[in-house]
mmCIF file of C-alpha atoms in Angstrom:
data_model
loop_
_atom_site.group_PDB
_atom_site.id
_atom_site.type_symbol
_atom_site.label_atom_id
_atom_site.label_comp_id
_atom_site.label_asym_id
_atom_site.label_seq_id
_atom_site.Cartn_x
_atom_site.Cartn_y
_atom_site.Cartn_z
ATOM 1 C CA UNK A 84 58.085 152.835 177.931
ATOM 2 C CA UNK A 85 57.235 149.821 175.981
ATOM 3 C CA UNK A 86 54.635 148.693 177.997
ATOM 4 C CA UNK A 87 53.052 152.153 177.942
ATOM 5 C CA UNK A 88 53.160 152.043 174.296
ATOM 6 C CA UNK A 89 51.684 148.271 174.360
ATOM 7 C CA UNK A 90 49.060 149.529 176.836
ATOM 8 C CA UNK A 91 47.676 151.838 174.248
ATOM 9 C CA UNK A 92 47.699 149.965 171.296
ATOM 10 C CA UNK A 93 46.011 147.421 172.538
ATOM 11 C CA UNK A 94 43.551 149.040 174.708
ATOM 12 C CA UNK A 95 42.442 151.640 171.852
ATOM 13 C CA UNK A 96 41.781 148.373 169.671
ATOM 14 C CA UNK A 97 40.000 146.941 172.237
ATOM 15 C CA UNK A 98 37.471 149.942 172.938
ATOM 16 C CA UNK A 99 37.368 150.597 168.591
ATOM 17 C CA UNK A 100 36.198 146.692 168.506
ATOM 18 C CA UNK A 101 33.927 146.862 171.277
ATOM 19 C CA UNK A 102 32.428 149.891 169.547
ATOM 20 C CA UNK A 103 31.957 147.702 166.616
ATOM 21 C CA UNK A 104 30.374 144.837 168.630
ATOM 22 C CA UNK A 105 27.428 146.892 169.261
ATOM 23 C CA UNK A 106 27.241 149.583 165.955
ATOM 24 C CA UNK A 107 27.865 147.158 163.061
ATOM 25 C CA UNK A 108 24.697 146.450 161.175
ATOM 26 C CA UNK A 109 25.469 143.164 160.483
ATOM 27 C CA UNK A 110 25.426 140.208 163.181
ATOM 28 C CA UNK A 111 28.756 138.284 161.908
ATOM 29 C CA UNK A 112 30.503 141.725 162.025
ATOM 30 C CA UNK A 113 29.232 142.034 165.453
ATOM 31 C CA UNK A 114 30.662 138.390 166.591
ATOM 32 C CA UNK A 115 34.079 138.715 164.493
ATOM 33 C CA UNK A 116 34.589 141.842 166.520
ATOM 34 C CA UNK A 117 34.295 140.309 170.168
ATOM 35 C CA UNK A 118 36.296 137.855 168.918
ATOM 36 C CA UNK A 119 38.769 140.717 167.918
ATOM 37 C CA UNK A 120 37.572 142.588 171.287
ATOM 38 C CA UNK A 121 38.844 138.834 173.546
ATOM 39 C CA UNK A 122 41.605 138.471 171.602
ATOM 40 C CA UNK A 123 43.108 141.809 172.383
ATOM 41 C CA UNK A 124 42.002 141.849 176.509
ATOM 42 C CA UNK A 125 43.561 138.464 176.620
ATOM 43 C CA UNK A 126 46.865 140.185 175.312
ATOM 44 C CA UNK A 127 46.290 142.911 178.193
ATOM 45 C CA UNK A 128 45.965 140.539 180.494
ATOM 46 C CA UNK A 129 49.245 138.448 179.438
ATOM 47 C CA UNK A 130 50.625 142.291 180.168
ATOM 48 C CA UNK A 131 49.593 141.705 183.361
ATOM 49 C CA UNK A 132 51.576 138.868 184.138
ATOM 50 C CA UNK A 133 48.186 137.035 184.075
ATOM 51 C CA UNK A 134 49.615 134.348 181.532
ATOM 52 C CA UNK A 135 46.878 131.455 182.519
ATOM 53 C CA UNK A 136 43.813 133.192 182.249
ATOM 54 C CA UNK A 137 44.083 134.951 179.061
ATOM 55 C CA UNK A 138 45.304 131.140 177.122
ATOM 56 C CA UNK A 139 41.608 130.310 178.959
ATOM 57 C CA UNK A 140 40.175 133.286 177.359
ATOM 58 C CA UNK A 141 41.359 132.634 174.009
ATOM 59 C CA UNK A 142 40.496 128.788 174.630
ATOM 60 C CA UNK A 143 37.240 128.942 176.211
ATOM 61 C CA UNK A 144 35.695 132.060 174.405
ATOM 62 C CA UNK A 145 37.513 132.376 171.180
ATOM 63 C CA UNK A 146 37.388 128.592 170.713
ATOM 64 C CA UNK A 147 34.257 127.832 171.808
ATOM 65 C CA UNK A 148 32.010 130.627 172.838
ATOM 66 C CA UNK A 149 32.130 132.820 169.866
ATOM 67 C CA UNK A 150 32.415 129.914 167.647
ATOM 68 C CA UNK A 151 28.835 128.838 169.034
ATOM 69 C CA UNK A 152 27.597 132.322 168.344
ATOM 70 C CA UNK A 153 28.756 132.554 165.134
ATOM 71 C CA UNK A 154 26.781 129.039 164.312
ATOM 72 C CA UNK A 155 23.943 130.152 165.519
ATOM 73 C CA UNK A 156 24.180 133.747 163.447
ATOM 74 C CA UNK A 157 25.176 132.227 160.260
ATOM 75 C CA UNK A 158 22.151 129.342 161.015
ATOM 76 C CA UNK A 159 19.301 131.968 161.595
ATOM 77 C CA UNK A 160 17.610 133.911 159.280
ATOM 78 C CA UNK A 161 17.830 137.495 160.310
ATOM 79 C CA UNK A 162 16.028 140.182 159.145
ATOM 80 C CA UNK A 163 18.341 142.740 159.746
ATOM 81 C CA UNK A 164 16.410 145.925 159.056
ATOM 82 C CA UNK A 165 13.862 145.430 161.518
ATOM 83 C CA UNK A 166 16.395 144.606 163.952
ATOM 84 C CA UNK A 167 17.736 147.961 163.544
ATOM 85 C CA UNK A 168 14.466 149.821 163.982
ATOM 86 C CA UNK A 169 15.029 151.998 167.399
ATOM 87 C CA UNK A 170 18.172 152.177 166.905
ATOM 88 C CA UNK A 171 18.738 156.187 166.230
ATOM 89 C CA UNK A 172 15.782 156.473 168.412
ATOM 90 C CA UNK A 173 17.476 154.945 171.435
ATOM 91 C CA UNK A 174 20.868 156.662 170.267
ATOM 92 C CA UNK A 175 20.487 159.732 172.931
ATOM 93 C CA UNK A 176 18.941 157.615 176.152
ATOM 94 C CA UNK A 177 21.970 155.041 175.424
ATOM 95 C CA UNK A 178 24.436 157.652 175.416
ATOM 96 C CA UNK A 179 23.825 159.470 178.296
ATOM 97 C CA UNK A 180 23.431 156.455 180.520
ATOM 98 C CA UNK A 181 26.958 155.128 179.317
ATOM 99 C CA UNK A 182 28.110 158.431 179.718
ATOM 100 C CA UNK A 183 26.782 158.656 183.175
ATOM 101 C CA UNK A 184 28.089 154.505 184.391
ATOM 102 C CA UNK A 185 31.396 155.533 183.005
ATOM 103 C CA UNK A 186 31.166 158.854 185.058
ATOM 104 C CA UNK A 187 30.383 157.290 188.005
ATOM 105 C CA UNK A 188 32.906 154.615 187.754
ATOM 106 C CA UNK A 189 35.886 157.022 186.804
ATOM 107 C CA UNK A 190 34.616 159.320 189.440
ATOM 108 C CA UNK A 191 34.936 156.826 192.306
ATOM 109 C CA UNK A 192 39.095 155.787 191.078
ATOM 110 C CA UNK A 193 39.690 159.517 191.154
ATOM 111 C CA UNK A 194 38.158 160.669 194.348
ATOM 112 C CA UNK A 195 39.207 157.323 196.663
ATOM 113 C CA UNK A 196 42.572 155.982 195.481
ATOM 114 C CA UNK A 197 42.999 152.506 196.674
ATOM 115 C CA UNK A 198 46.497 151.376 197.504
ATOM 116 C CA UNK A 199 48.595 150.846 194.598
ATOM 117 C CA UNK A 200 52.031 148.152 194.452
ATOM 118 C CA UNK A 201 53.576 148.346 191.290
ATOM 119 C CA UNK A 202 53.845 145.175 189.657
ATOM 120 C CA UNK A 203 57.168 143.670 190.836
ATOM 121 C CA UNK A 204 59.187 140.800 188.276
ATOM 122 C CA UNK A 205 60.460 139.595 191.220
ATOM 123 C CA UNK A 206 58.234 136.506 192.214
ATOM 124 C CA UNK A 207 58.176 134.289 188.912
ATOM 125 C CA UNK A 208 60.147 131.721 190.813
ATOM 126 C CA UNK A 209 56.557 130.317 190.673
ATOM 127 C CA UNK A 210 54.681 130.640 187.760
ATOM 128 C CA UNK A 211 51.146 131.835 187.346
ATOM 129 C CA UNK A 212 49.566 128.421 186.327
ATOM 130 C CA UNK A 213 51.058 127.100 188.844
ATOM 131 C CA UNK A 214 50.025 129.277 191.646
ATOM 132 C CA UNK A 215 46.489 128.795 190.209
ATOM 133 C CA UNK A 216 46.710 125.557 190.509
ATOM 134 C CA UNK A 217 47.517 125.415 193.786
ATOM 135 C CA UNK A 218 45.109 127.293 194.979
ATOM 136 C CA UNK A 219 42.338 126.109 192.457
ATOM 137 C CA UNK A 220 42.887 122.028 193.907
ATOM 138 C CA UNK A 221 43.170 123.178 198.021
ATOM 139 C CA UNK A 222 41.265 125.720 198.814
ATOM 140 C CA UNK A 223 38.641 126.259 195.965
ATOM 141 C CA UNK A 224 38.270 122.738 195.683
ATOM 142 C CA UNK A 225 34.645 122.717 196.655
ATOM 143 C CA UNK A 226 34.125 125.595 193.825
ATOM 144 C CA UNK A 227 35.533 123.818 191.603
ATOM 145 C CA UNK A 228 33.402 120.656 191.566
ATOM 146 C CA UNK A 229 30.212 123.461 191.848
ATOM 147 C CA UNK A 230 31.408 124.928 188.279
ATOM 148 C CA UNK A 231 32.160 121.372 186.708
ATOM 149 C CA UNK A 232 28.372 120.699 187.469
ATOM 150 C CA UNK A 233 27.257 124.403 186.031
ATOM 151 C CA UNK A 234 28.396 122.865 183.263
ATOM 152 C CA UNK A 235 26.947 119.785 183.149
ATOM 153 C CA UNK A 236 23.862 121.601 183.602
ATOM 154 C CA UNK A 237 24.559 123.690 180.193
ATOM 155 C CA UNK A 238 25.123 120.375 178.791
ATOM 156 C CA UNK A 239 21.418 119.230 179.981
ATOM 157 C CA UNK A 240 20.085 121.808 179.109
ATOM 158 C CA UNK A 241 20.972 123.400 176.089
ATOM 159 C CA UNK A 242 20.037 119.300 174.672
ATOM 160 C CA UNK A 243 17.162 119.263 176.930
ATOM 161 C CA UNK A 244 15.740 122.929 174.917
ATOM 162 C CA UNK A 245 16.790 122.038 171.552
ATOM 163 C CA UNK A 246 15.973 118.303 170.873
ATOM 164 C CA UNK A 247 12.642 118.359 168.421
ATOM 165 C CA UNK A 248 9.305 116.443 170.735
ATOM 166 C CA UNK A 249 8.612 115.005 166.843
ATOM 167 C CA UNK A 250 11.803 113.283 166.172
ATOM 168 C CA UNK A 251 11.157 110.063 166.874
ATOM 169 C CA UNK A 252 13.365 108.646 169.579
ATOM 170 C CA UNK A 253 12.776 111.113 171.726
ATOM 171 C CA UNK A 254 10.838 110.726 174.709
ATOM 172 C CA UNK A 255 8.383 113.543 175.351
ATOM 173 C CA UNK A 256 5.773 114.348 178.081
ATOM 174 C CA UNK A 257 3.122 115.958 176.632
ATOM 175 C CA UNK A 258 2.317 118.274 180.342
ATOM 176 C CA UNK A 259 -1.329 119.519 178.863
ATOM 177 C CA UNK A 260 -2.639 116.167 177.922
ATOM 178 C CA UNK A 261 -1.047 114.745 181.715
ATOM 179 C CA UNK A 262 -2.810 117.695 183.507
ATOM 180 C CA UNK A 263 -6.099 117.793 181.601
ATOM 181 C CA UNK A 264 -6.019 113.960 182.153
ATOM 182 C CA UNK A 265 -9.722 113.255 183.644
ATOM 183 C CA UNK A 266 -10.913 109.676 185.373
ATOM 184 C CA UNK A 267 -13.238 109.171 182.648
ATOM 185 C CA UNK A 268 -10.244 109.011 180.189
ATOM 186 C CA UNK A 269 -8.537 106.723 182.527
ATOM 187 C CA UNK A 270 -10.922 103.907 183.808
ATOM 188 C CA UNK A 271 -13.421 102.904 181.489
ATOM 189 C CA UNK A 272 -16.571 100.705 183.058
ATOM 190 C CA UNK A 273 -17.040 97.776 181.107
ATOM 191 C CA UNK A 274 -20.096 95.934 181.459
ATOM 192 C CA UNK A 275 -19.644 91.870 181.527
ATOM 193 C CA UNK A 276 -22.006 89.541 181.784
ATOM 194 C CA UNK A 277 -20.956 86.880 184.907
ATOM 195 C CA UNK A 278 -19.125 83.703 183.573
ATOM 196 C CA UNK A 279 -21.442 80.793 183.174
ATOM 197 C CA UNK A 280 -20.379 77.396 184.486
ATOM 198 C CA UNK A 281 -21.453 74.570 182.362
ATOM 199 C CA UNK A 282 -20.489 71.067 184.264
ATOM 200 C CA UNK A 283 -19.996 68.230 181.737
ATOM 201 C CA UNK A 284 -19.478 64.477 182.815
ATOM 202 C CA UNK A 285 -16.266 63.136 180.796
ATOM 203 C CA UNK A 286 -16.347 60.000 180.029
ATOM 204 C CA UNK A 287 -12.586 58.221 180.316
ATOM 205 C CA UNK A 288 -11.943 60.031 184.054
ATOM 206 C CA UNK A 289 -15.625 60.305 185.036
ATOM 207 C CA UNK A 290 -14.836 63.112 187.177
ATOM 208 C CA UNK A 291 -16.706 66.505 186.405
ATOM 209 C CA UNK A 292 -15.239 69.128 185.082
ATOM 210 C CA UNK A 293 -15.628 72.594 184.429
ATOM 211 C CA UNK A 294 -15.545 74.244 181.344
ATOM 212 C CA UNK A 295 -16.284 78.025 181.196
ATOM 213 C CA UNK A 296 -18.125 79.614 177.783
ATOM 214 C CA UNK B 209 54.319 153.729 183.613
ATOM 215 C CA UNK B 210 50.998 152.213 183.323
ATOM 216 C CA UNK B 211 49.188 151.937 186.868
ATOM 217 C CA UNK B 212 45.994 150.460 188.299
ATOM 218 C CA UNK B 213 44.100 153.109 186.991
ATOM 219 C CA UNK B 214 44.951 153.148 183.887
ATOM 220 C CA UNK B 215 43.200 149.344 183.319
ATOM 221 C CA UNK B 216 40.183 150.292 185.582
ATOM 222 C CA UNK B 217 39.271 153.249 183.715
ATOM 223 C CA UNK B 218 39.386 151.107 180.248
ATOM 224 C CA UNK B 219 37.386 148.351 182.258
ATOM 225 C CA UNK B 220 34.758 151.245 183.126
ATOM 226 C CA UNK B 221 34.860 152.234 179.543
ATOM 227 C CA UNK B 222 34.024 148.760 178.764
ATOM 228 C CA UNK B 223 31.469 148.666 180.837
ATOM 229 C CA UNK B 224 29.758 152.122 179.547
ATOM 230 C CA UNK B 225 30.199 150.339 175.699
ATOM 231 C CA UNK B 226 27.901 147.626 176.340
ATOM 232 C CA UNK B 227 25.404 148.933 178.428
ATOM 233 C CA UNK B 228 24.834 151.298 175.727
ATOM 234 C CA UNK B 229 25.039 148.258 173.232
ATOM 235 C CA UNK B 230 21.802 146.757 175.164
ATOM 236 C CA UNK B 231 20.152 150.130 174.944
ATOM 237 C CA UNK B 232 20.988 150.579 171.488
ATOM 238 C CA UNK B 233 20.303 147.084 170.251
ATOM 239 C CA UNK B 234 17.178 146.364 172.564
ATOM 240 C CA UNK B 235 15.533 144.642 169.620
ATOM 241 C CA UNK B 236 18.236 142.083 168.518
ATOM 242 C CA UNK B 237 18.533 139.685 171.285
ATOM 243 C CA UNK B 238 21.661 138.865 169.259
ATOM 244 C CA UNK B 239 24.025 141.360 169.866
ATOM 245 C CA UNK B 240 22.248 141.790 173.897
ATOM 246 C CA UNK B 241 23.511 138.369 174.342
ATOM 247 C CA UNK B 242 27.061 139.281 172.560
ATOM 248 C CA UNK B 243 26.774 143.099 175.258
ATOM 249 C CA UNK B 244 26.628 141.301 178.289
ATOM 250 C CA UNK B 245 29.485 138.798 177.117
ATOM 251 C CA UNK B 246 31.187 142.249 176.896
ATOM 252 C CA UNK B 247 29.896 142.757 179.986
ATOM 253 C CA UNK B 248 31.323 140.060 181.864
ATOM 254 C CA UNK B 249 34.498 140.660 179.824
ATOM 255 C CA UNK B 250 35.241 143.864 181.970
ATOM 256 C CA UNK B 251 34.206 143.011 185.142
ATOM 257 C CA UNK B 252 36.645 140.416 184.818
ATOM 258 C CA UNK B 253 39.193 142.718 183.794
ATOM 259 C CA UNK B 254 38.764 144.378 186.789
ATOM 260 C CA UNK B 255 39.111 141.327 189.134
ATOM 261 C CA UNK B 256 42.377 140.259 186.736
ATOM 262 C CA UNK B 257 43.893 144.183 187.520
ATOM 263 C CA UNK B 258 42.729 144.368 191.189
ATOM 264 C CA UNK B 259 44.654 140.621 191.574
ATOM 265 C CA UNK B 260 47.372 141.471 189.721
ATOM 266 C CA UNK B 261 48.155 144.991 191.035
ATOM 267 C CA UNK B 262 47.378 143.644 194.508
ATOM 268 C CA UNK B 263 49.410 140.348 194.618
ATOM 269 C CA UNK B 264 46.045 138.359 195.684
ATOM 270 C CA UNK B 265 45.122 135.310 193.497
ATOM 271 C CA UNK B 266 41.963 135.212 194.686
ATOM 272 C CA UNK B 267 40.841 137.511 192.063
ATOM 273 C CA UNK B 268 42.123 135.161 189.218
ATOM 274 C CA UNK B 269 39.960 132.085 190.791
ATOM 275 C CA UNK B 270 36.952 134.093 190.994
ATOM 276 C CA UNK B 271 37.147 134.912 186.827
ATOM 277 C CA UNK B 272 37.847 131.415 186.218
ATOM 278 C CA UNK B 273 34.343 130.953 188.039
ATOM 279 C CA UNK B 274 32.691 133.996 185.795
ATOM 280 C CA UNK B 275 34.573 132.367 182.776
ATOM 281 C CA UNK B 276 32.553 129.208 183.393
ATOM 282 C CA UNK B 277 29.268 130.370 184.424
ATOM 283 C CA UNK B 278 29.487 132.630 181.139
ATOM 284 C CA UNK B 279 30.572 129.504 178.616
ATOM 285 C CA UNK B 280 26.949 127.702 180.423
ATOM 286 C CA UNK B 281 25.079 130.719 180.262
ATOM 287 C CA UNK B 282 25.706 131.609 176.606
ATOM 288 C CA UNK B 283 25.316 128.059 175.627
ATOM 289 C CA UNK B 284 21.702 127.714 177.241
ATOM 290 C CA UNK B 285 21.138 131.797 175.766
ATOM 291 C CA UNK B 286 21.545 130.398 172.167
ATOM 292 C CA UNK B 287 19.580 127.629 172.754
ATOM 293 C CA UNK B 288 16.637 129.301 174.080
ATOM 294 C CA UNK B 289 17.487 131.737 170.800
ATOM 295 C CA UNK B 290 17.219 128.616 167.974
ATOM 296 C CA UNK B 291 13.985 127.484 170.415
ATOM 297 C CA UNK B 292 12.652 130.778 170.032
ATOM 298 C CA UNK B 293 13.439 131.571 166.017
ATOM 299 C CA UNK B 294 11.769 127.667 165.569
ATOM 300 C CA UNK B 295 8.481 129.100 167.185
ATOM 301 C CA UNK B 296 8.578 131.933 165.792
ATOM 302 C CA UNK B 297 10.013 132.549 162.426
ATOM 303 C CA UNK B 298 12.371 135.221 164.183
ATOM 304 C CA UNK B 299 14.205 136.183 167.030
ATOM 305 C CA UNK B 300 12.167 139.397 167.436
ATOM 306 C CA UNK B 301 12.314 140.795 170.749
ATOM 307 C CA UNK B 302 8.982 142.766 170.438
ATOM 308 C CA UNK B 303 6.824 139.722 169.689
ATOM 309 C CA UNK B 304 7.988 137.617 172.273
ATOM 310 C CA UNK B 305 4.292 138.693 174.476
ATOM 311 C CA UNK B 306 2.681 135.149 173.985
ATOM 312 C CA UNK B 307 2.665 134.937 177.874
ATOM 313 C CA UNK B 308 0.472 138.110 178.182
ATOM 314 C CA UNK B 309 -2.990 136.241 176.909
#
């Protein structure tokens, strides 16, 4: 009974702030409410005895995701009336495709059931994180080390993008002056006259040496 | 008693809310980039409901995967966003045709 009324609480604040996310005129609104919107899946998901994952939720997106987003909102200037221009236009088109996924969707649970186990209290002799764990270090090893170097290449990247070519330690190819690059600009002939060799006697070793001009 | 249904009909509802977000907000590149975070959100409510009802953990590995390849993808997103408002004076998606000439 609890859980029912737990269920609902939480999942009609969840669909109200994802409703938010994507009407609120204002881009800060917008990010404050997926941060409301994560906040209250990762408290469905504890409700599914999915205890792990929804800390990682709250640390991972709450902490750091939406925290990036709301740097870069607050950082750029934003004209927001422009930024709403299409919006009533697009209003009908929107809705009927969102009605129609959701259609779809619901349509496929109701007409082909899969197999349903309740969810039983009975194995939290282990507990979730450490079940994850497990498998995470044996058999999604491999995976694992895959992801750590998806995020390496965020890393990379996201410097890579936003490092300015005119600061001035940074090291820039400039590609269009490389590829226009001609052999003219490259070698350039210089005319020499040949060395002259002028042999003069000296005195003390009376040997002859040579002395180039 | 709340069943499997229950959290993959709010999942599809999910769903439904932010495609309509990118349809509604096609011009703020913004709030596209916050709709498919949403996005993501409830597919991986549906893995965490399919593993959880279904005693497989499998499920749970595979969002800690999504979770990551979201963090990298939204951090590389916003940086091609302050890349493009430098160039540009704004993050419009309309004017971003500089590719066409």
């Amino acid at each position: 009974m609890l859980q029912t009324v737990f269920f609902y609480v939480f999942s009609v604040i969840l669909v109200i702030s994802a409703l938010q996310v994507i009407l609120a005129k204002n881009p800060i609104h917008s990010v404050l409410f997926l941060i409301l919107a994560f906040v209250t899946s990762s408290c469905l998901w504890i409700m599914l005895n999915v205890e792990f994952l929804a800390l990682t939720l709250i640390l991972v997106y709450v902490g750091a995701v939406m925290v990036l987003f709301l740097f870069v909102v607050m950082m750029l200037d934003i004209d927001i009336e422009t930024m709403r221009k299409g919006f009533w236009k697009n209003l009908p088109l929107a809705l009927c495709l969102g009605l129609v996924v959701l259609a779809e969707m619901v349509m496929v649970l109701v007409t082909k059931p899969v197999v349903v186990y309740q969810i039983t209290q009975t194995d939290n002799s282990i507990s979730n994180s450490n079940q994850l764990g497990w498998m995470l270090y044996t058999k999604y090893s491999y995976p694992v080390e895959l992801a750590s170097v998806i995020l390496l290449l965020g890393l990379v990247v996201a410097v890579a993008l936003t490092l300015r070519p005119s600061s001035k330690n940074a090291k820039y190819q400039n590609i269009a002056k490389q590829v226009a690059v001609s052999k003219t600009g490259r070698i350039e002939m210089v005319k020499m006259q040949a060395e002259k060799v002028e042999v003069i006697v000296d005195e003390k070793v009376g040997k002859d040496k040579e002395v180039s001009v | 008693m709340i069943g499997m249904n229950h959290f993959l009909i709010l999942s599809a509802i999910l769903f439904a809310i932010s495609i309509m977000g990118i349809f509604l907000n096609r011009k703020n590149i913004i709030v596209v980039l916050m709709a498919i975070e949403l996005m993501l959100l409830a597919v991986n409510f549906n893995f965490i409901t399919f593993s959880s009802f279904l005693h497989n953990i499998d499920g749970q590995i595979f969002v800690f995967f999504t979770l990551t390849v979201a963090a990298a993808e939204s951090a590389i997103g916003l940086a091609i966003l302050i890349l493009l408002f430098r160039n540009m004076r704004g993050v419009n998606v309309q004017d971003m045709t500089q590719l066409k000439e």
